[in-house]
CSV table of C-alpha atoms in Angstrom, one decimal:
chain,number,residue,atom,x,y,z
A,13,UNK,CA,-9.8,-30.3,66.6
A,14,UNK,CA,-12.4,-31.8,64.1
A,15,UNK,CA,-13.1,-35.3,63.8
A,16,UNK,CA,-12.2,-37.1,60.4
A,17,UNK,CA,-15.0,-37.9,58.2
A,18,UNK,CA,-14.7,-41.3,56.5
A,19,UNK,CA,-16.1,-41.4,53.4
A,20,UNK,CA,-19.4,-43.8,53.5
A,21,UNK,CA,-19.1,-46.4,51.2
A,22,UNK,CA,-22.5,-48.3,50.0
A,23,UNK,CA,-23.1,-52.0,50.2
A,24,UNK,CA,-22.6,-53.8,46.5
A,25,UNK,CA,-25.7,-54.6,45.1
A,26,UNK,CA,-25.4,-56.7,42.1
A,27,UNK,CA,-27.8,-57.8,39.1
A,28,UNK,CA,-26.3,-61.3,39.0
A,29,UNK,CA,-26.0,-63.9,41.5
A,30,UNK,CA,-22.3,-64.0,42.6
A,31,UNK,CA,-20.5,-67.2,43.4
A,32,UNK,CA,-17.2,-67.4,45.6
A,33,UNK,CA,-14.3,-68.8,43.9
A,34,UNK,CA,-13.0,-71.6,46.2
A,35,UNK,CA,-9.3,-71.3,47.2
A,36,UNK,CA,-8.7,-74.2,45.0
A,37,UNK,CA,-10.0,-72.5,41.9
A,38,UNK,CA,-7.8,-69.7,42.5
A,39,UNK,CA,-4.8,-71.3,43.0
A,40,UNK,CA,-5.4,-73.4,39.7
A,41,UNK,CA,-5.7,-70.2,37.6
A,42,UNK,CA,-2.7,-67.7,38.6
A,43,UNK,CA,0.9,-67.4,37.4
A,44,UNK,CA,3.8,-67.7,40.0
A,45,UNK,CA,6.0,-64.9,41.5
A,46,UNK,CA,8.7,-65.8,39.0
A,47,UNK,CA,6.2,-65.7,36.1
A,48,UNK,CA,4.9,-62.1,37.6
A,49,UNK,CA,8.6,-60.7,37.8
A,50,UNK,CA,9.1,-61.8,34.0
A,51,UNK,CA,6.5,-59.5,32.8
A,52,UNK,CA,8.5,-56.4,32.2
A,53,UNK,CA,6.3,-53.9,33.8
A,54,UNK,CA,6.7,-55.8,37.2
A,55,UNK,CA,10.3,-57.3,37.1
A,56,UNK,CA,10.6,-55.2,40.3
A,57,UNK,CA,7.7,-56.0,41.9
A,58,UNK,CA,7.5,-55.8,45.6
A,59,UNK,CA,4.6,-56.8,48.0
A,60,UNK,CA,5.3,-53.7,50.1
A,61,UNK,CA,4.7,-53.0,53.7
A,62,UNK,CA,1.9,-55.1,55.3
A,63,UNK,CA,-1.5,-53.3,55.6
A,64,UNK,CA,-5.2,-54.0,55.8
A,65,UNK,CA,-5.4,-52.4,52.5
A,66,UNK,CA,-4.8,-54.1,49.1
A,67,UNK,CA,-3.7,-52.5,45.9
A,68,UNK,CA,-4.8,-54.5,42.9
A,69,UNK,CA,-3.5,-53.4,39.5
A,70,UNK,CA,-3.3,-54.7,35.9
A,71,UNK,CA,-7.1,-55.2,35.9
A,72,UNK,CA,-8.9,-55.9,32.5
A,73,UNK,CA,-11.0,-52.8,31.6
A,74,UNK,CA,-14.0,-55.0,31.4
A,75,UNK,CA,-13.4,-56.1,35.6
A,76,UNK,CA,-16.4,-55.1,38.0
A,77,UNK,CA,-16.6,-55.1,41.7
A,78,UNK,CA,-18.7,-58.3,41.4
A,79,UNK,CA,-15.6,-60.1,39.3
A,80,UNK,CA,-13.3,-58.9,42.6
A,81,UNK,CA,-16.1,-59.6,45.2
A,82,UNK,CA,-16.1,-63.5,43.9
A,83,UNK,CA,-12.4,-63.7,44.4
A,84,UNK,CA,-12.2,-62.2,47.5
A,85,UNK,CA,-16.1,-63.0,49.5
A,86,UNK,CA,-13.9,-66.0,51.2
A,87,UNK,CA,-12.2,-63.4,53.4
A,88,UNK,CA,-15.4,-61.8,54.4
A,89,UNK,CA,-16.0,-62.8,58.3
A,90,UNK,CA,-19.6,-61.9,59.4
A,91,UNK,CA,-18.3,-61.0,62.7
A,92,UNK,CA,-16.0,-58.4,61.3
A,93,UNK,CA,-16.7,-55.2,59.3
A,94,UNK,CA,-17.5,-55.7,55.6
A,95,UNK,CA,-14.6,-55.5,52.7
A,96,UNK,CA,-14.5,-52.3,50.9
A,97,UNK,CA,-13.9,-52.2,47.2
A,98,UNK,CA,-13.0,-49.4,45.4
A,99,UNK,CA,-12.7,-49.6,41.6
A,100,UNK,CA,-10.8,-47.0,40.0
A,101,UNK,CA,-12.0,-44.8,37.0
A,102,UNK,CA,-10.7,-42.5,35.0
A,103,UNK,CA,-6.9,-42.2,34.3
A,104,UNK,CA,-6.3,-45.2,37.4
A,105,UNK,CA,-8.7,-47.3,35.4
A,106,UNK,CA,-7.5,-50.9,35.8
A,107,UNK,CA,-6.7,-50.7,39.8
A,108,UNK,CA,-8.6,-51.2,42.6
A,109,UNK,CA,-8.2,-50.9,46.5
A,110,UNK,CA,-10.0,-53.1,48.7
A,111,UNK,CA,-9.9,-52.6,52.6
A,112,UNK,CA,-10.1,-55.8,55.0
A,113,UNK,CA,-10.9,-55.8,58.7
A,114,UNK,CA,-7.3,-56.9,59.4
A,115,UNK,CA,-3.8,-57.3,58.1
A,116,UNK,CA,-3.8,-60.7,58.7
A,117,UNK,CA,-6.6,-61.0,56.4
A,118,UNK,CA,-5.2,-58.8,53.6
A,119,UNK,CA,-1.9,-60.9,53.9
A,120,UNK,CA,-4.0,-63.9,53.3
A,121,UNK,CA,-5.9,-62.3,50.4
A,122,UNK,CA,-2.6,-61.0,49.0
A,123,UNK,CA,-0.7,-64.6,49.4
A,124,UNK,CA,-3.6,-66.0,47.5
A,125,UNK,CA,-4.8,-64.1,44.8
A,126,UNK,CA,-1.9,-62.3,43.8
A,127,UNK,CA,-1.4,-63.7,40.2
A,128,UNK,CA,-4.8,-64.9,39.6
A,129,UNK,CA,-5.5,-64.5,36.0
A,130,UNK,CA,-8.9,-62.7,35.7
A,131,UNK,CA,-10.5,-62.0,32.1
A,132,UNK,CA,-7.0,-62.7,30.6
A,133,UNK,CA,-5.2,-60.7,32.9
A,134,UNK,CA,-2.9,-61.6,35.7
A,135,UNK,CA,-3.8,-59.7,39.1
A,136,UNK,CA,-1.0,-57.7,40.6
A,137,UNK,CA,-1.5,-57.1,44.6
A,138,UNK,CA,0.4,-54.9,46.6
A,139,UNK,CA,0.0,-53.5,50.1
A,140,UNK,CA,-1.6,-50.4,49.8
A,141,UNK,CA,-1.2,-47.3,52.0
A,142,UNK,CA,-3.2,-47.0,55.1
A,143,UNK,CA,-3.3,-44.0,57.5
A,144,UNK,CA,-3.0,-45.9,60.6
A,145,UNK,CA,0.1,-48.2,59.4
A,146,UNK,CA,2.0,-45.4,57.4
A,147,UNK,CA,2.0,-42.7,60.9
A,148,UNK,CA,5.7,-43.0,62.2
């Protein structure tokens, strides 16, 4: 059997100086779970099954990987693999996948940043599918 080939994701290079947001800054600029569920598109919101991958939706069309990096940089541990960001394009625009080194880090990030208002829209975050956690 052939080995699986994982897509190589290059490190993010930025043109601007990034400043990771503090937990306090994130918490003071987010809406509650009740407010998320009061939005018609998200009235049946569920987190999903824990996974190291987070699915972020409801992104403004002007959100960049740098914007997401400023929010999630505090979850990067120098002793673990780098966070991986995949900002979708085309008909999937307004959505992103972020892969964390562990389910625990992903869970912590989801509970902190879910509902954070970025460029006028609250982030709606769910656990994404992950091939290791979805096998039965």
